[in-house]
Coordinates of C-alpha atoms in Angstrom, one line a residue:
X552 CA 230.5 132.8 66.4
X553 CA 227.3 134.7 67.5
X554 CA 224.3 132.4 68.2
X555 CA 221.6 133.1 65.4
X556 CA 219.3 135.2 67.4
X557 CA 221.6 137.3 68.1
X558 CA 223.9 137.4 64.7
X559 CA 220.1 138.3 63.5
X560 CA 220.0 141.4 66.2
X561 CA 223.1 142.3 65.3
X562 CA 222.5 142.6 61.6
X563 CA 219.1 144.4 62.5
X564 CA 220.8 147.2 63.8
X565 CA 223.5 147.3 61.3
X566 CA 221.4 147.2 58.0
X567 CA 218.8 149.1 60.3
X568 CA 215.9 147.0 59.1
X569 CA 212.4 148.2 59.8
X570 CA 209.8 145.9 62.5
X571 CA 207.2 143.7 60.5
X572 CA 203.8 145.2 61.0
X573 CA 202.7 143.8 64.0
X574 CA 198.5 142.9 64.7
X575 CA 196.9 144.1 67.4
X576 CA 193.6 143.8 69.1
X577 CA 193.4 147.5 69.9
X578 CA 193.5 149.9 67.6
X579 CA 197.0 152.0 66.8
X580 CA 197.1 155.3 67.7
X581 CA 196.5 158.1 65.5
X582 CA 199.4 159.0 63.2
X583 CA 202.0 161.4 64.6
X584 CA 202.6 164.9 63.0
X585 CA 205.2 164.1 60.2
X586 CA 208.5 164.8 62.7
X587 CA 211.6 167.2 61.1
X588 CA 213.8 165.9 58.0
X589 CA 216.4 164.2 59.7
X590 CA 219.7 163.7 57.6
X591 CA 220.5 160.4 56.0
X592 CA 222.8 159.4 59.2
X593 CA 220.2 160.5 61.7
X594 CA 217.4 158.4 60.2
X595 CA 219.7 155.5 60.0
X596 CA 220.4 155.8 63.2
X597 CA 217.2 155.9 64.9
X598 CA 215.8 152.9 62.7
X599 CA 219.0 151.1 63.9
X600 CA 218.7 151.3 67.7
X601 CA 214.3 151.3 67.3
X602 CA 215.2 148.2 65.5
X603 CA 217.7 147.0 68.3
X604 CA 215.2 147.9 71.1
X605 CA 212.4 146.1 70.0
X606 CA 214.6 143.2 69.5
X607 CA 216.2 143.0 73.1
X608 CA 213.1 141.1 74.3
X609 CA 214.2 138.4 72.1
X610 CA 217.7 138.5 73.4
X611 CA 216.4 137.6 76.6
X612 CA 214.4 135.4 75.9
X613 CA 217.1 133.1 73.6
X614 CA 217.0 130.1 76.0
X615 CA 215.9 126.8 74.3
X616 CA 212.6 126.8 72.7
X617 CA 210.2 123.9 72.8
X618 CA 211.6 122.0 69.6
X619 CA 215.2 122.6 71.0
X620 CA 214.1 121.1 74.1
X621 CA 212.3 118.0 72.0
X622 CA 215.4 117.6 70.0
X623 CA 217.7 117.4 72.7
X624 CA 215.4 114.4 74.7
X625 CA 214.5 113.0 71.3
X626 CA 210.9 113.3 71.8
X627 CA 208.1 114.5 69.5
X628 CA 205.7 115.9 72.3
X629 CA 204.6 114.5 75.8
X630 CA 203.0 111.4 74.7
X631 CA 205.7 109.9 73.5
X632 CA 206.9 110.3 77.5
X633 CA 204.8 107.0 78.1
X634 CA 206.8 106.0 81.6
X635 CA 206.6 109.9 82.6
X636 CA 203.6 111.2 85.3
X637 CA 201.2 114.1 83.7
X638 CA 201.5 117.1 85.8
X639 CA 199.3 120.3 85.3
X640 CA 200.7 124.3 85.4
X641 CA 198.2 126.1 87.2
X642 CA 199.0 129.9 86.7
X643 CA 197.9 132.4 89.5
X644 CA 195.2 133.6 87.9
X645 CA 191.7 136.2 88.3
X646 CA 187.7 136.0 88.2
X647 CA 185.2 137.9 87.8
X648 CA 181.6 138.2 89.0
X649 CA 179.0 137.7 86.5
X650 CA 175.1 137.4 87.6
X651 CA 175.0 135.3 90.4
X652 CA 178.4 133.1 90.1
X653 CA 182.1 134.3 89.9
X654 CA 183.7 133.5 86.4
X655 CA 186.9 131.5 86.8
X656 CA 190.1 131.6 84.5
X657 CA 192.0 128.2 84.5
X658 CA 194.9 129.3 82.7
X659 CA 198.3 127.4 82.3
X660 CA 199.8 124.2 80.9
X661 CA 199.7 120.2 80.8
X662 CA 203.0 118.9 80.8
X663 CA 206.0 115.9 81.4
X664 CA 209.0 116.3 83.1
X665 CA 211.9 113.9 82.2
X666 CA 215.2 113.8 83.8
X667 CA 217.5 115.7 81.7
X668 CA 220.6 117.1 83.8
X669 CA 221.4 120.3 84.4
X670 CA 224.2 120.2 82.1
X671 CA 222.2 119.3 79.3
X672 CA 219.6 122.3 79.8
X673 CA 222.7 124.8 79.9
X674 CA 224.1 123.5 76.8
X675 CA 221.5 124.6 75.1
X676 CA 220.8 127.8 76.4
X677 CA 221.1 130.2 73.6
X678 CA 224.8 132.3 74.3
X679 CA 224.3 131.5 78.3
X680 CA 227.4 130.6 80.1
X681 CA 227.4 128.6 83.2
X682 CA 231.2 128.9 84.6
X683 CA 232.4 129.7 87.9
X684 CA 228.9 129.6 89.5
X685 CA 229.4 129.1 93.5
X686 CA 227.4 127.1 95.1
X687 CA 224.3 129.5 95.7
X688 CA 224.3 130.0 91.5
X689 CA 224.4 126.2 91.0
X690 CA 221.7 125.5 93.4
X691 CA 219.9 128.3 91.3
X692 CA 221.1 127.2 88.1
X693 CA 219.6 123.7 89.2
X694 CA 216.0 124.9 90.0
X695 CA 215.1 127.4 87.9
X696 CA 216.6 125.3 84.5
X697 CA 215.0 122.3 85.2
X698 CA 211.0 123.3 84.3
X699 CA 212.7 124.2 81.0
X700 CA 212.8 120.6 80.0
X701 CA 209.0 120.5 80.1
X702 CA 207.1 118.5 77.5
X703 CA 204.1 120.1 76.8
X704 CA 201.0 117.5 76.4
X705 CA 198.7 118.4 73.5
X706 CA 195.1 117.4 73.3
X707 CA 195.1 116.6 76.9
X708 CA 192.2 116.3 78.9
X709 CA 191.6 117.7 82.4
X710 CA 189.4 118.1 85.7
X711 CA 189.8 121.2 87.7
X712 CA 188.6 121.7 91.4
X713 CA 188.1 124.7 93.0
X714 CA 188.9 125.2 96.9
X715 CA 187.7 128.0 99.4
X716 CA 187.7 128.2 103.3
X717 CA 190.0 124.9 103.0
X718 CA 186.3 123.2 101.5
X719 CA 185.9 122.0 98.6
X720 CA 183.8 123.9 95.9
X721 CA 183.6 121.6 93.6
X722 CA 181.6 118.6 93.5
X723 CA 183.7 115.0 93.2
X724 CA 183.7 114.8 89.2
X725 CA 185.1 118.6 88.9
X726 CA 184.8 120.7 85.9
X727 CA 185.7 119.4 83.1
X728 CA 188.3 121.9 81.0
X729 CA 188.5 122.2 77.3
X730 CA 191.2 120.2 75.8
X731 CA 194.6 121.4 75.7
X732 CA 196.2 123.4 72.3
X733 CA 198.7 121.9 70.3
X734 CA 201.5 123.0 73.1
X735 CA 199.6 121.7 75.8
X736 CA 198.4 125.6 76.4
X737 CA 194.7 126.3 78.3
X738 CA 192.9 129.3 78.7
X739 CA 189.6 129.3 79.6
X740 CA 186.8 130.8 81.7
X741 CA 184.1 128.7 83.8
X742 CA 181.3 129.9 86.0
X743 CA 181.6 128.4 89.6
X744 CA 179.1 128.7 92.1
X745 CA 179.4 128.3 95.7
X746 CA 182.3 130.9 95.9
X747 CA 179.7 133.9 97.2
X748 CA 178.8 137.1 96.3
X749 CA 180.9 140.2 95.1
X750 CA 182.7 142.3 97.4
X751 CA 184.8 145.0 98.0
X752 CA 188.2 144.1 98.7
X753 CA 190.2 140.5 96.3
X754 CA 189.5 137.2 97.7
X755 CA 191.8 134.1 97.3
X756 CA 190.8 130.7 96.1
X757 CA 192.7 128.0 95.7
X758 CA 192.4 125.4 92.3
X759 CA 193.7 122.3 91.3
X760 CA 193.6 119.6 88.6
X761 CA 192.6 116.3 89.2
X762 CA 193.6 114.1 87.0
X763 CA 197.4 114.4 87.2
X764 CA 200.1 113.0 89.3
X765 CA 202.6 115.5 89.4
X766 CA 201.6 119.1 90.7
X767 CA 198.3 120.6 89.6
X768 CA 197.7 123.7 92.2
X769 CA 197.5 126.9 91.9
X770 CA 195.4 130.8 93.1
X771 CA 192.8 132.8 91.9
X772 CA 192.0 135.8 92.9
X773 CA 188.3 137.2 92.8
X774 CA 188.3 140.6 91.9
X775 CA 185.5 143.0 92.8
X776 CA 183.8 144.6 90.0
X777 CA 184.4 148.2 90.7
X778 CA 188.6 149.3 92.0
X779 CA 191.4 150.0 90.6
X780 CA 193.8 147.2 89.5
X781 CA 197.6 147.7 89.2
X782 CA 199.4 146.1 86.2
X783 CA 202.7 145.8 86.2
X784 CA 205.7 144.5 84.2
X785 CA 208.2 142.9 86.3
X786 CA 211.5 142.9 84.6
X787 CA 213.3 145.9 85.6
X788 CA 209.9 147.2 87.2
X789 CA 210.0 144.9 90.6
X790 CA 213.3 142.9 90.2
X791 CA 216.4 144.1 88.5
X792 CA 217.0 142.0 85.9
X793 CA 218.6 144.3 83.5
X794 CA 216.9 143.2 79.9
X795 CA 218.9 146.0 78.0
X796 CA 222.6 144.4 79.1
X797 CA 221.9 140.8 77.6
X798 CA 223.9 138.2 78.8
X799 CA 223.5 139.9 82.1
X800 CA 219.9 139.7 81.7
X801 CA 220.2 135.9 81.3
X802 CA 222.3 135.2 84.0
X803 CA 220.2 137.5 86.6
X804 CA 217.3 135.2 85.3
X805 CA 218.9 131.9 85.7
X806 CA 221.7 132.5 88.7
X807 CA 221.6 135.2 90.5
X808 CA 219.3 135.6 93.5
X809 CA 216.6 138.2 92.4
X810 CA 216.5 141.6 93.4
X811 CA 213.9 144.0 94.1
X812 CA 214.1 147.5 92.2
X813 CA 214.1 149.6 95.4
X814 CA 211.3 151.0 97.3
X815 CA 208.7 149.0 94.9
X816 CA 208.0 146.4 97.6
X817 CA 207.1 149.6 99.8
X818 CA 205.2 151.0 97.3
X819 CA 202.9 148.1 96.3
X820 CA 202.2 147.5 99.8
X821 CA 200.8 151.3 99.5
X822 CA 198.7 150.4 97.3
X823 CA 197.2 147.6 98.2
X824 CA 196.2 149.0 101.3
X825 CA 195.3 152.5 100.0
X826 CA 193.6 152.2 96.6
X827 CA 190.3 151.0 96.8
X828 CA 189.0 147.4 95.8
X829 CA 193.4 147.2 94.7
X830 CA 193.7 144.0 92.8
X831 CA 197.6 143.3 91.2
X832 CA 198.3 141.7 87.9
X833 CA 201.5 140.7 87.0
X834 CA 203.0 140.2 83.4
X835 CA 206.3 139.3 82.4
X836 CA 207.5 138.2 78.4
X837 CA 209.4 135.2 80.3
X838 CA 208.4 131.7 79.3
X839 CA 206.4 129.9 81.0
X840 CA 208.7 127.3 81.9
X841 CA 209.9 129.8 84.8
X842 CA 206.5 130.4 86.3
X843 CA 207.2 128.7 89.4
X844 CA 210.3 130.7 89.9
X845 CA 208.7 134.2 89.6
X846 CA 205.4 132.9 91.8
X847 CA 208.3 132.3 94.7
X848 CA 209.4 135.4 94.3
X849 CA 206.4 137.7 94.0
X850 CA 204.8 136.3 96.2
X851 CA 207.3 136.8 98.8
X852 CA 207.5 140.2 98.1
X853 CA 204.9 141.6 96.6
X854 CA 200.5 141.7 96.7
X855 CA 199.1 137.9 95.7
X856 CA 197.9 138.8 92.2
X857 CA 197.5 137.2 88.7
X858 CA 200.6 136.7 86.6
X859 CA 200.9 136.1 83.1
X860 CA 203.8 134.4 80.9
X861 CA 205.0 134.7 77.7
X862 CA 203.1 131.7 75.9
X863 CA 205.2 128.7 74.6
X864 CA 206.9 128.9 71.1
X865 CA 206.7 132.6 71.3
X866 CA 209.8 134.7 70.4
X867 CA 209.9 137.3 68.0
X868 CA 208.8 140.9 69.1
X869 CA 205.9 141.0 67.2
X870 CA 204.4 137.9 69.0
X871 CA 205.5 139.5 72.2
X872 CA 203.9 142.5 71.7
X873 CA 200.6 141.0 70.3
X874 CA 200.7 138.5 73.3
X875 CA 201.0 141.5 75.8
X876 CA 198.1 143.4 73.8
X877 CA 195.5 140.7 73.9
X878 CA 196.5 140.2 78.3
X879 CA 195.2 143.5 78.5
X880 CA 192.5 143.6 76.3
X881 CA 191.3 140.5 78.1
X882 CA 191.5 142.2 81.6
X883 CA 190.0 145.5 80.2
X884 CA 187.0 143.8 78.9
X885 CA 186.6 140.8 81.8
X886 CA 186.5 143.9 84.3
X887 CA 184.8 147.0 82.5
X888 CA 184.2 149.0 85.7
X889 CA 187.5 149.1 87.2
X890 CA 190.4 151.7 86.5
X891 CA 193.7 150.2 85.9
X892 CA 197.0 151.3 86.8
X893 CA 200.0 150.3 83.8
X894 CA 203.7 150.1 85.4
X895 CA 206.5 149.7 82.4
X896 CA 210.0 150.9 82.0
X897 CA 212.0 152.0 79.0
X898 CA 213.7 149.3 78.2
X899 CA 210.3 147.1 76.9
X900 CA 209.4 148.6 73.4
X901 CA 206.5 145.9 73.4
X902 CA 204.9 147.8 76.7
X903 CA 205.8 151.7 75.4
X904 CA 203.6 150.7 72.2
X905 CA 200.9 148.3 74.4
X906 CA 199.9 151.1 77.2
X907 CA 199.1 153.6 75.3
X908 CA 197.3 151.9 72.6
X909 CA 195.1 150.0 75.2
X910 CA 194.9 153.4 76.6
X911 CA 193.1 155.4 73.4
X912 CA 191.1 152.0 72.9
X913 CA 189.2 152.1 76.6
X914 CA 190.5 155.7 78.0
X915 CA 187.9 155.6 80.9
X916 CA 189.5 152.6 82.4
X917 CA 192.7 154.3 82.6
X918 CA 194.4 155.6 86.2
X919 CA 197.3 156.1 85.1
X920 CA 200.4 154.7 83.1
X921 CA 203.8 155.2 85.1
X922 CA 206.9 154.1 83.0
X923 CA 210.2 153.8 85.0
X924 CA 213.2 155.5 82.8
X925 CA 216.1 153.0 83.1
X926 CA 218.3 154.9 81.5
X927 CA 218.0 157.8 84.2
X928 CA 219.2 155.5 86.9
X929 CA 221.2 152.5 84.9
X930 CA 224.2 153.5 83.4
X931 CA 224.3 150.3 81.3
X932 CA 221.1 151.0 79.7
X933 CA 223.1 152.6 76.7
X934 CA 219.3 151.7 74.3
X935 CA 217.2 154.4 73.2
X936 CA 213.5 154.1 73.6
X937 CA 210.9 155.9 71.4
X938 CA 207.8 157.9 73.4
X939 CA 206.0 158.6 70.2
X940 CA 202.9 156.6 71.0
X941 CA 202.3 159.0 74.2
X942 CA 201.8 161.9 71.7
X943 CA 197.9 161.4 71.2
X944 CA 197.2 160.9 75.2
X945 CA 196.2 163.2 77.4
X946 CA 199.4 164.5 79.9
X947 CA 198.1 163.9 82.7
X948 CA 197.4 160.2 82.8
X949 CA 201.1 159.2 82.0
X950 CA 204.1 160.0 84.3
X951 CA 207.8 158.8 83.4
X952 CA 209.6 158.2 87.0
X953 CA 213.2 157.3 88.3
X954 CA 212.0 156.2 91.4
X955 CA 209.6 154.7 93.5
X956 CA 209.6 158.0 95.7
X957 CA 208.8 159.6 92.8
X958 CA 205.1 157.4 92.7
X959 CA 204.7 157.4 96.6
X960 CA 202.6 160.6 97.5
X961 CA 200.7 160.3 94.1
X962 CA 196.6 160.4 95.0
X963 CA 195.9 158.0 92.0
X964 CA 192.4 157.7 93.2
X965 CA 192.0 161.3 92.8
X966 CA 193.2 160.9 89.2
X967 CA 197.0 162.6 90.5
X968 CA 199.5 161.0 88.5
X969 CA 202.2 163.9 87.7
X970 CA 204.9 164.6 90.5
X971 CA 205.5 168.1 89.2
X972 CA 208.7 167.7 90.7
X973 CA 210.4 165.1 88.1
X974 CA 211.1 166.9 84.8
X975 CA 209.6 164.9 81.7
X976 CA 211.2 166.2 78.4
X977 CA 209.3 163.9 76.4
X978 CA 210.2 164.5 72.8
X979 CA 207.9 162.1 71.4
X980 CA 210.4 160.5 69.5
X981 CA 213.6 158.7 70.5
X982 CA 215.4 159.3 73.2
X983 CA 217.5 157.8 76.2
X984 CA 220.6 155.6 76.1
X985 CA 223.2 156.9 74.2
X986 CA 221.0 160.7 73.5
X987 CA 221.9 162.1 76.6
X988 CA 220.0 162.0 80.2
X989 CA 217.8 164.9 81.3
X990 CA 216.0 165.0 83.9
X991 CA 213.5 162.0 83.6
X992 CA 214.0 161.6 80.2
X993 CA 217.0 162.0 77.9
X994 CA 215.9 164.5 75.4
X995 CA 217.7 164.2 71.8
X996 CA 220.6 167.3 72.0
X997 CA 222.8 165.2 69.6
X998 CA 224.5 166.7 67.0
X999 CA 224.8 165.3 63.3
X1000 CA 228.4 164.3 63.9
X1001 CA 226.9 163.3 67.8
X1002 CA 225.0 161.3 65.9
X1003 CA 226.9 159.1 63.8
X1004 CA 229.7 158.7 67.1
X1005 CA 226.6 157.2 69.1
X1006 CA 225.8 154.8 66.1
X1007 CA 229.0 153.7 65.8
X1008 CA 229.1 153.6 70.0
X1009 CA 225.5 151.4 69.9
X1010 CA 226.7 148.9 67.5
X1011 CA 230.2 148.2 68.9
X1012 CA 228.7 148.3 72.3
X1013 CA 225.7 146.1 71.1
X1014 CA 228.4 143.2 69.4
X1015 CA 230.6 143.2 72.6
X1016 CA 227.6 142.7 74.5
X1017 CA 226.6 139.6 72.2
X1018 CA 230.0 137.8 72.2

């Protein structure tokens, strides 16, 4: 039998339910022109797979949530942990400068950790099988599941120090942080002298929380106040993780060692050196639990940078979406004089609706928006993707690619971000997957009895994925 997330994803696209209205910080673009009557099959089937592709998200993301987590350990929330040490998740993080001090975000999680096997973890991993892992998988099975038995500590309260130069900033009490949420969340900004002026190029610091026992480190990068930041998904954009297959999607998250999307390694290292005042900012719609996981691996590979994480007890796409919307409007308005660069691919729904509508809302911060096509260059990415929110931005500040060659020679500074080279067929509608592949884009060529063979070929395709 089908695990409930999925049975439910797999009734979406059959009875081709419609997305709940979803809230947004920015506002939603400006209404489409009303597109041509479709027949009754056709408008089933693109409500079906826009239905499937906004759930796939939660597909990936069906590892245990924080009350399956409780359940399992038969604990309420951390205090009940009474013999267990408090540790702190410091994520990387960014500031701003502001008058004469730089304005810190301490942003992450207070925790417990108790000893649950790895056993235990994987049982309750939502559809995830574990069998016939060698020994490399185990060893990554073992590390990367065991932050997913972390008990969140609500109400808690915590010191933060700040470190630059290998000094202390900080005097010896620290700063004292607002008290953690209900899920032992923080998010806050606090001015910190001592850490200079403003400059041209990102600076590191290093913070910490005091008041712990367990770890309670993490980076910050100051960013100038004039540049241009990159922001980029990292799912399918920097690793290949392959969101749109999902049980392969789960076990490239939890076994496999991770993979860099070719020539994106290259290409950040590009940019950092070539765009002025460059600043990275990383966001992923994997829990949090895993943050240690992807700060090993980008930065190993990639620019130091900020990262954020899907917040605890978040699942459905809506709350994805709406999560990703308000980590952009938060950069957009904590750095209003830089230009920022958005990297997506197809396959995330919640980032071909977030880009451009943070796009209309603050359209002289925007570089440009490359999205990488998956279903170009990934013959298992059989899920069509819609492009209608591009329609009310202007061509030239959005560029679908296959490749990181296709980005390369791009003078983003100079407000280049077309390689006239790659076709686009944008449609403005849906398109990919199973509608055909050309060029860049798959452009809808279907006919009507096309049309009901892919539906049939989605949903079959979709249920044999979710066994």
């Amino acid at each position: 039998m089908l695990p409930p997330s999925l049975l439910a994803l797999s009734f979406a696209a059959l009875a081709a339910a419609s997305p709940a209205p979803v809230p947004a910080p920015a506002p939603a673009p400006s209404p489409a022109p009303a597109p041509q009557a479709l027949s009754s099959v056709e408008s089933i089937f693109s409500s079906a797979t826009g239905a499937v592709a906004s759930a796939l998200p939660t597909v990936l993301g069906s590892w245990p949530s924080l009350s399956d987590i409780e359940k399992k350990i038969g604990v309420k929330d951390g205090n009940d942990l009474q013999n267990v040490s408090a540790s702190a998740l410091l994520i990387p993080s960014y500031a701003n400068f502001s008058g004469d001090n730089w304005n810190v975000r301490f942003y992450g999680l207070a925790y417990k950790l108790p000893n649950i096997s790895t056993d235990d973890l994987v049982s309750i991993i939502d559809g995830f099988k574990a069998d016939n892992l060698n020994a490399t998988e185990t060893s990554l099975l073992q590390n990367r599941t065991q932050d997913l038995a972390s008990i969140p500590i609500p109400n808690a309260n915590l010191t933060a120090l700040v470190f630059a130069n290998g000094s202390t900033v900080t005097n010896s009490s620290g700063i004292q942080l607002a008290t953690t949420d209900e899920v032992g969340e923080f998010d806050q900004f606090v001015s910190v002298p001592g850490l200079g002026g403003n400059s041209s190029t990102v600076r590191v610091i290093e913070t910490g929380i005091a008041n712990v026992t367990g770890p309670g480190n993490g980076t910050v990068i100051l960013v100038p106040s004039t540049g241009i930041s990159v922001v980029s998904d990292i799912d399918d954009v920097m690793r290949i993780t392959k969101v749109y297959v999902p049980n392969q999607g789960l076990f490239n998250s939890f076994v496999e060692p991770y993979v860099n999307v070719p020539g994106i390694p290259e290409l950040f290292a590009h940019w950092n050196e070539t765009l002025p005042g460059a600043a990275f900012h990383y966001d992923t719609t994997t829990p949090v639990e895993l943050t240690r996981t992807y700060v090993d691996y980008l930065f190993s590979n990639f620019p130091l940078g900020s990262l954020e994480m899907r917040p605890i007890n978040i699942s459905q796409p809506s709350q994805i979406l709406e999560a990703r919307q308000n980590s952009l409007l938060k950069l957009f308005q904590t750095f209003p004089q830089r230009k920022f660069v958005l990297v997506g691919d197809s396959s995330s729904s919640t980032l071909l609706s977030a880009y451009p509508q943070i796009a209309q809302q603050f359209p002289n911060q925007i570089a440009c928006i490359f999205i990488r096509n998956t279903s170009a260059t990934d013959p298992d990415d059989k899920i069509p993707f819609s492009t209608s929110e591009f329609k009310n931005l202007p061509n030239n500040t959005w560029f679908f690619y296959r490749t990181a060659d296709d980005l390369f020679n791009l003078n983003i500074t100079n407000g280049q971000c077309r390689n006239d080279s790659v076709p686009q067929n944008v449609t403005f509608g849906e398109q990919g997957g199973v509608l055909g592949n050309n060029g860049a884009l798959g452009q809808i060529v279907l006919g009507r009895t096309q049309y009901v063979a892919a539906l049939a070929g989605t949903v079959v395709a979709l249920a044999l994925s979710l066994l």
